[in-house]
XYZ file of C-alpha atoms in Angstrom:
468
model
C -21.056 -29.210 -10.319
C -24.590 -28.813 -9.038
C -24.979 -27.237 -5.514
C -25.841 -30.696 -3.845
C -22.871 -32.382 -5.403
C -20.307 -29.676 -4.672
C -21.407 -29.507 -1.087
C -21.243 -33.262 -0.801
C -17.490 -32.939 -1.866
C -16.829 -30.279 0.763
C -14.455 -32.193 2.935
C -12.555 -33.622 -0.024
C -12.150 -30.178 -1.468
C -11.010 -28.651 1.771
C -8.568 -31.408 2.440
C -6.785 -30.757 -0.799
C -7.033 -26.928 -0.253
C -5.722 -26.675 3.381
C -3.714 -29.744 3.860
C -5.685 -30.900 6.988
C -7.490 -34.224 7.118
C -10.148 -33.369 9.492
C -11.415 -37.044 9.717
C -8.456 -38.008 11.864
C -9.794 -35.771 14.651
C -13.214 -37.388 14.727
C -14.555 -39.925 17.247
C -17.272 -41.247 15.135
C -20.029 -39.403 17.148
C -20.098 -35.843 18.618
C -16.848 -35.341 20.038
C -13.605 -34.593 18.270
C -10.093 -33.825 19.318
C -10.211 -30.089 19.406
C -6.897 -29.439 20.780
C -5.216 -31.892 18.455
C -6.710 -30.064 15.577
C -5.500 -26.699 16.810
C -1.952 -28.145 17.055
C -2.179 -29.777 13.608
C -0.960 -26.495 11.882
C 2.594 -27.500 12.760
C 3.744 -24.212 14.238
C 4.530 -23.591 17.912
C 3.089 -20.229 19.288
C 6.672 -18.734 19.192
C 6.973 -19.594 15.530
C 3.559 -17.847 14.933
C 4.967 -14.790 16.700
C 7.994 -14.793 14.585
C 5.934 -15.210 11.375
C 3.651 -12.203 12.396
C 6.666 -10.062 13.396
C 8.429 -10.839 10.085
C 5.378 -9.472 8.256
C 4.880 -6.406 10.344
C 1.824 -7.887 12.086
C 1.063 -7.504 15.705
C 3.015 -5.638 18.557
C 0.209 -2.990 18.232
C -0.072 -0.204 20.918
C -2.330 -0.362 24.004
C -3.762 2.916 24.568
C -5.477 4.406 27.609
C -8.618 6.400 26.834
C -8.301 9.077 29.542
C -10.926 11.251 28.349
C -13.620 8.668 27.723
C -12.853 7.145 31.021
C -13.383 10.657 32.558
C -16.794 10.873 30.842
C -17.743 7.355 32.100
C -16.855 8.454 35.595
C -19.195 11.375 35.232
C -21.955 9.250 34.009
C -21.492 6.687 36.739
C -24.307 6.710 39.332
C -21.895 6.493 42.400
C -18.609 8.243 43.385
C -15.558 5.954 43.041
C -16.574 4.135 39.896
C -15.610 4.324 36.441
C -12.993 1.817 35.444
C -9.868 2.791 33.289
C -10.545 1.959 29.608
C -7.918 0.819 27.250
C -7.856 -0.176 23.723
C -5.473 -2.336 21.744
C -5.011 -0.451 18.528
C -5.112 -3.239 15.910
C -5.711 -0.532 13.193
C -1.903 -0.232 13.256
C -1.723 -3.795 11.332
C -0.867 -3.662 7.746
C -4.467 -3.898 6.219
C -5.976 -2.088 9.336
C -7.426 -4.731 11.589
C -6.621 -7.678 13.973
C -7.459 -10.023 10.999
C -3.907 -9.621 9.785
C -3.127 -11.990 12.687
C -5.561 -14.652 11.312
C -4.299 -14.216 7.723
C -0.505 -14.135 8.482
C 0.017 -17.774 9.382
C -2.406 -19.104 6.659
C -0.856 -17.301 3.780
C 2.716 -18.142 5.059
C 1.864 -21.711 5.148
C 0.432 -21.612 1.716
C 3.574 -19.979 0.466
C 5.713 -22.693 2.137
C 3.685 -25.588 0.657
C 3.952 -24.084 -2.812
C 0.539 -23.020 -3.516
C 0.250 -20.384 -6.210
C -2.542 -18.450 -4.404
C -4.994 -18.176 -1.537
C -8.824 -17.674 -1.367
C -11.287 -16.688 1.284
C -15.045 -16.081 1.458
C -15.634 -13.038 3.587
C -17.404 -9.577 3.364
C -15.470 -8.315 6.390
C -11.929 -7.005 7.074
C -10.538 -10.455 6.577
C -10.656 -10.164 2.947
C -8.308 -7.088 3.059
C -6.031 -9.051 5.544
C -5.767 -12.036 3.177
C -5.168 -9.860 0.143
C -2.535 -7.718 2.078
C -0.677 -10.861 3.350
C -0.884 -12.450 -0.294
C 0.681 -9.399 -1.752
C 3.456 -9.457 0.764
C 4.017 -13.262 -0.191
C 3.810 -12.844 -3.914
C 0.677 -15.048 -4.206
C -2.423 -14.600 -6.100
C -5.588 -13.917 -4.169
C -9.479 -14.321 -4.615
C -12.036 -13.001 -2.217
C -15.671 -14.042 -2.591
C -18.032 -11.392 -1.000
C -21.707 -11.383 -0.283
C -22.250 -7.742 -1.450
C -25.773 -7.064 -2.753
C -29.448 -7.613 -2.532
C -31.361 -8.828 -5.584
C -31.401 -5.262 -6.887
C -27.562 -5.265 -6.974
C -27.466 -2.617 -4.200
C -24.520 -2.855 -1.985
C -23.791 -1.692 1.513
C -21.306 1.201 1.835
C -19.119 -0.804 4.420
C -18.864 -3.936 2.227
C -17.990 -1.827 -0.897
C -15.377 -0.120 1.115
C -13.768 -3.499 1.810
C -13.995 -4.438 -1.809
C -11.935 -1.415 -2.610
C -9.472 -2.282 0.192
C -9.061 -5.866 -1.336
C -8.609 -4.616 -4.791
C -6.024 -2.212 -3.694
C -3.836 -5.044 -2.444
C -4.197 -6.635 -5.769
C -6.827 -9.211 -5.095
C -9.569 -10.392 -7.460
C -13.072 -9.821 -5.771
C -16.000 -11.901 -6.933
C -19.298 -10.064 -5.646
C -22.344 -12.080 -5.069
C -25.967 -11.424 -3.886
C -27.175 -12.439 -0.443
C -28.126 -16.159 -0.219
C -26.719 -19.696 0.385
C -24.554 -19.694 -2.794
C -21.456 -17.912 -1.044
C -19.739 -21.189 0.090
C -20.883 -23.049 -2.847
C -18.998 -20.586 -5.150
C -16.109 -20.621 -2.725
C -15.707 -24.369 -2.936
C -15.944 -24.299 -6.698
C -13.082 -21.667 -6.783
C -10.870 -23.787 -4.573
C -11.556 -26.861 -6.694
C -10.941 -24.951 -10.023
C -7.856 -22.934 -9.063
C -6.153 -25.315 -6.480
C -5.663 -22.327 -4.267
C -5.167 -22.599 -0.493
C -8.096 -21.844 1.550
C -7.350 -19.230 3.842
C -10.441 -19.663 5.983
C -11.444 -17.549 8.968
C -12.360 -20.698 10.809
C -9.394 -22.705 10.147
C -6.773 -23.486 13.007
C -4.352 -21.367 11.227
C -6.634 -18.287 11.487
C -7.872 -18.759 15.183
C -4.110 -19.645 16.513
C -3.067 -16.274 14.949
C -5.279 -14.351 17.255
C -3.669 -15.837 20.368
C -0.821 -13.472 20.071
C -3.367 -10.616 20.594
C -4.292 -11.933 24.041
C -0.782 -12.480 25.123
C 0.257 -9.084 23.913
C -2.406 -7.134 25.748
C -1.705 -8.863 29.077
C 2.127 -8.270 28.730
C 1.654 -4.604 27.827
C -0.885 -4.095 30.729
C 1.556 -5.453 33.020
C 4.391 -3.354 31.772
C 2.141 -0.114 31.962
C 0.955 -0.880 35.609
C 4.560 -1.758 36.652
C 5.728 1.714 35.549
C 2.838 2.900 37.791
C 4.121 0.894 40.848
C 2.536 -2.527 40.791
C 2.013 -4.763 37.710
C -1.349 -6.275 37.255
C -3.710 -7.791 34.805
C -6.946 -6.227 33.370
C -10.162 -7.201 35.216
C -11.961 -7.553 31.965
C -11.287 -8.052 28.310
C -14.112 -7.072 25.930
C -14.254 -8.713 22.373
C -16.623 -7.951 19.502
C -18.262 -11.147 18.748
C -19.388 -12.520 15.339
C -18.278 -15.792 14.095
C -16.325 -16.502 17.259
C -12.639 -16.627 16.115
C -11.897 -13.291 17.768
C -13.301 -14.536 21.173
C -11.470 -17.928 20.843
C -8.185 -16.736 19.899
C -8.021 -13.802 22.355
C -9.201 -16.005 25.214
C -6.736 -18.681 24.436
C -3.978 -16.103 24.414
C -5.088 -14.684 27.765
C -4.928 -18.369 29.158
C -1.451 -18.655 27.916
C -0.487 -15.846 30.219
C -2.521 -17.165 33.091
C -4.656 -14.160 33.020
C -8.039 -14.626 34.683
C -9.665 -11.501 33.150
C -13.357 -11.890 32.600
C -13.869 -12.409 28.865
C -16.855 -10.436 27.774
C -18.390 -10.747 24.218
C -20.213 -7.808 22.716
C -22.391 -7.728 19.655
C -24.742 -5.193 17.884
C -28.329 -6.070 18.377
C -30.085 -6.786 15.064
C -32.938 -8.983 16.459
C -35.728 -9.542 13.984
C -33.354 -9.189 10.957
C -32.290 -12.281 8.840
C -28.909 -12.228 7.506
C -29.792 -14.346 4.517
C -32.955 -12.495 3.761
C -32.940 -10.349 0.551
C -35.427 -7.849 2.235
C -33.272 -7.553 5.517
C -29.900 -7.472 4.076
C -29.713 -3.822 3.467
C -31.895 -2.799 6.470
C -29.016 -3.324 8.839
C -25.993 -0.965 9.116
C -23.407 -3.419 10.480
C -21.934 -6.232 8.334
C -20.123 -8.016 11.132
C -20.058 -7.982 15.000
C -23.731 -8.450 15.220
C -26.251 -10.924 16.587
C -26.875 -12.257 13.149
C -23.496 -13.896 13.295
C -22.982 -13.978 17.118
C -25.790 -16.146 17.953
C -25.900 -18.809 15.240
C -22.173 -19.208 15.130
C -22.079 -19.654 18.970
C -24.885 -22.304 19.002
C -23.653 -24.132 15.877
C -19.953 -23.336 15.200
C -19.630 -25.856 12.438
C -21.844 -24.084 10.214
C -18.562 -22.415 8.729
C -16.719 -23.409 5.698
C -14.457 -25.782 7.634
C -15.738 -29.325 8.622
C -14.769 -28.415 12.101
C -14.420 -24.796 12.995
C -11.562 -23.615 15.220
C -13.846 -20.987 16.466
C -15.812 -22.175 19.467
C -17.052 -19.070 21.348
C -19.228 -20.812 24.184
C -16.015 -22.450 25.486
C -14.648 -19.102 26.418
C -17.380 -16.515 26.887
C -17.953 -15.458 30.515
C -20.545 -12.809 29.780
C -22.402 -11.730 26.579
C -23.865 -8.170 26.249
C -25.508 -6.263 23.370
C -25.346 -2.627 22.151
C -27.736 -0.882 19.539
C -26.737 0.572 16.238
C -27.149 4.064 17.306
C -25.046 3.755 20.291
C -22.079 2.481 18.203
C -22.445 5.267 15.789
C -22.498 7.691 18.618
C -19.426 6.162 20.119
C -17.421 6.318 16.832
C -17.900 9.996 17.012
C -16.990 10.186 20.688
C -13.733 8.343 20.154
C -12.727 10.716 17.324
C -13.921 13.913 19.111
C -12.556 13.101 22.644
C -9.491 11.149 21.863
C -8.565 12.041 18.426
C -8.880 8.521 17.186
C -10.888 7.751 14.101
C -11.681 4.071 13.902
C -14.192 1.880 12.334
C -17.516 0.377 13.768
C -16.360 -3.284 14.645
C -13.930 -2.273 17.514
C -16.235 0.469 18.534
C -19.027 -2.010 19.230
C -16.805 -3.345 22.209
C -15.937 0.172 23.165
C -19.538 1.160 23.343
C -20.196 -1.762 25.724
C -16.968 -0.999 27.705
C -18.136 2.563 28.231
C -21.312 1.190 29.809
C -19.744 -1.575 31.808
C -16.831 0.717 33.078
C -19.619 2.711 34.963
C -20.410 -0.328 37.282
C -16.772 -1.066 37.853
C -14.545 0.665 40.539
C -11.977 3.264 39.283
C -9.061 1.066 40.183
C -10.356 -1.568 37.968
C -9.238 -2.060 34.144
C -11.247 -2.839 31.183
C -9.558 -3.525 27.862
C -11.188 -3.276 24.501
C -9.094 -5.824 22.481
C -9.253 -4.343 19.033
C -9.800 -1.321 16.843
C -10.166 -1.316 12.963
C -9.297 1.168 10.163
C -11.979 3.346 8.889
C -12.648 4.450 5.306
C -15.182 6.005 2.892
C -17.832 3.424 3.320
C -17.286 2.887 7.024
C -17.796 6.409 8.170
C -21.030 7.363 9.974
C -22.248 9.753 7.281
C -22.544 7.158 4.342
C -23.858 4.650 6.644
C -26.621 6.760 7.982
C -27.445 8.142 4.526
C -27.676 4.602 3.087
C -30.048 3.666 6.076
C -32.194 6.767 5.246
C -32.366 5.578 1.546
C -33.646 2.252 2.786
C -36.444 3.688 4.777
C -34.719 3.649 8.304
C -35.678 6.667 10.571
C -32.625 8.460 12.202
C -33.182 10.392 15.279
C -31.830 11.362 18.685
C -33.478 9.928 21.853
C -33.379 6.726 24.012
C -31.524 4.012 22.185
C -33.671 1.460 24.277
C -36.393 2.344 21.841
C -34.454 1.260 18.836
C -36.059 -1.165 16.622
C -33.464 -2.899 14.058
C -34.715 -2.473 10.474
C -37.057 0.450 11.428
C -34.997 3.101 13.129
C -31.594 4.101 14.339
C -31.630 6.120 17.618
C -28.579 8.124 18.551
C -28.294 8.681 22.281
C -29.429 12.131 23.451
C -26.854 12.043 26.112
C -23.795 9.658 26.719
C -25.518 8.348 29.874
C -28.210 6.741 27.814
C -25.602 4.248 26.471
C -26.374 0.867 28.170
C -25.723 -2.683 27.444
C -28.317 -5.384 27.377
C -27.482 -8.723 28.955
C -27.668 -12.110 27.056
C -28.461 -15.248 29.107
C -25.929 -17.605 27.887
C -27.747 -20.796 29.248
C -30.322 -20.803 26.407
C -27.645 -20.629 23.953
C -25.744 -23.524 25.535
C -28.818 -25.455 25.471
C -29.312 -24.502 21.865
C -25.871 -25.804 21.101
C -26.539 -29.079 22.711
C -30.047 -29.461 20.764
C -28.198 -28.621 17.495
C -25.599 -31.209 18.299
C -28.273 -34.052 19.229
C -30.254 -33.381 16.080
C -27.270 -34.375 14.134
C -26.715 -37.865 15.627
C -28.643 -40.853 15.790
C -26.723 -42.902 18.405
C -26.643 -42.493 22.025
C -23.956 -40.145 23.515
C -20.746 -41.629 24.727
C -18.913 -40.487 27.929
C -16.539 -38.856 25.542
C -19.347 -37.001 23.878
C -20.528 -35.709 27.365
C -17.260 -34.445 28.217
C -16.862 -32.672 24.921
C -20.100 -30.854 25.221
C -19.199 -29.856 28.722
C -16.050 -28.160 27.221
C -18.171 -26.799 24.346
C -20.540 -25.027 26.748
C -18.215 -24.362 29.538
C -20.433 -26.172 31.923
C -19.975 -29.376 33.939
C -21.132 -32.944 32.885
C -24.179 -32.834 35.056
C -25.531 -29.863 33.046
C -25.194 -31.690 29.822
C -26.765 -34.990 31.069
C -29.673 -32.865 32.415
C -30.247 -31.255 28.996
C -29.897 -34.643 27.201
C -32.741 -36.123 29.384
C -35.047 -33.215 28.503
C -37.740 -34.346 26.042
């Protein structure tokens, strides 16, 4: 039962807890059959839609933010600019986020196979989604959360999600920050025989595809009523572990939508997510660079032998916003549109507000999700907690914000600005991480696989492989 032994049994434990033998997709080297793995869940796209609809998941409204769009146009530097901004209001799902789409198919499948319960390791909204779906299916539920630093002090947002999970009847196991989270999760799966409702399973990511198809269909309906149906020009997605980007982009492709897929994360540069010191010096528990960068450059760091979330396959552009800007945008959404929503979706909305100012007025940008808000997710407890941890809060230029030292709220909405991320170093990092885990030379199949992983051609891969 020691750490090393349990982690060595990871594939065996997961095979019994999810019913997928991941070894049958392997080539014996770098490549694996990703599309075949995604199809292994045994449900067609139409069946997933029907499962979600039967559970009250999906078919959420697409809302135009007319007042925020008007403000973006005022802040734009040139006339005729300021794209229309829409949001897909995923807070309308049963547990209050798009994560219900990820949980619905997994929990449904667990019920179908006769499992007595489901388990997930997550500190985010996914725990509430799994707990909600388990309650609907009459199954037991255990959620393992990374909640505390070594002083047993927990972040308000995570503790809010604890309350949400418990409200749905789940047992929540709270842990301190460190590498023990997945170890404990594997032990629970082995001891209970519960189904692994992992964020990174094919069940979870396939469930998000409905989000992408819905927003395209709704946009076509809205614009058809205006005289001419059209697709969005850009869809912006809050990026953490990569499942949101992956599922949404795959859904867009199902509808033959060529919208640019833009990832957005909160900049937490300099803070380490597994650091006891840094854990409570950040004000965002997901949708930040602490997850966005490492999960993009090594997707298989998750609790699955092969993660279904492969973000670099789908990202066209990656931008960052700062903590203070997202807090400001949360207030802006409530004050201007009468919509009180949580920080995850507002990360994308913050980026959309900046990006819209450099797009023409006849263009459309869609923020593909919102999330519920609650006592621990509100701005006031988050900022109060930051002050208690020695973080300076002030108004000014967000460009001067230093994660872990201060949070700077924009002194004017025109100060909100995205920072571009060069994707090529991330692609190169993924290739290096892959090469460090193989001893043999890459095959032609491996080269083709890495080209798909990085959304680049095979010559790009071969050039990187030749690098010393």
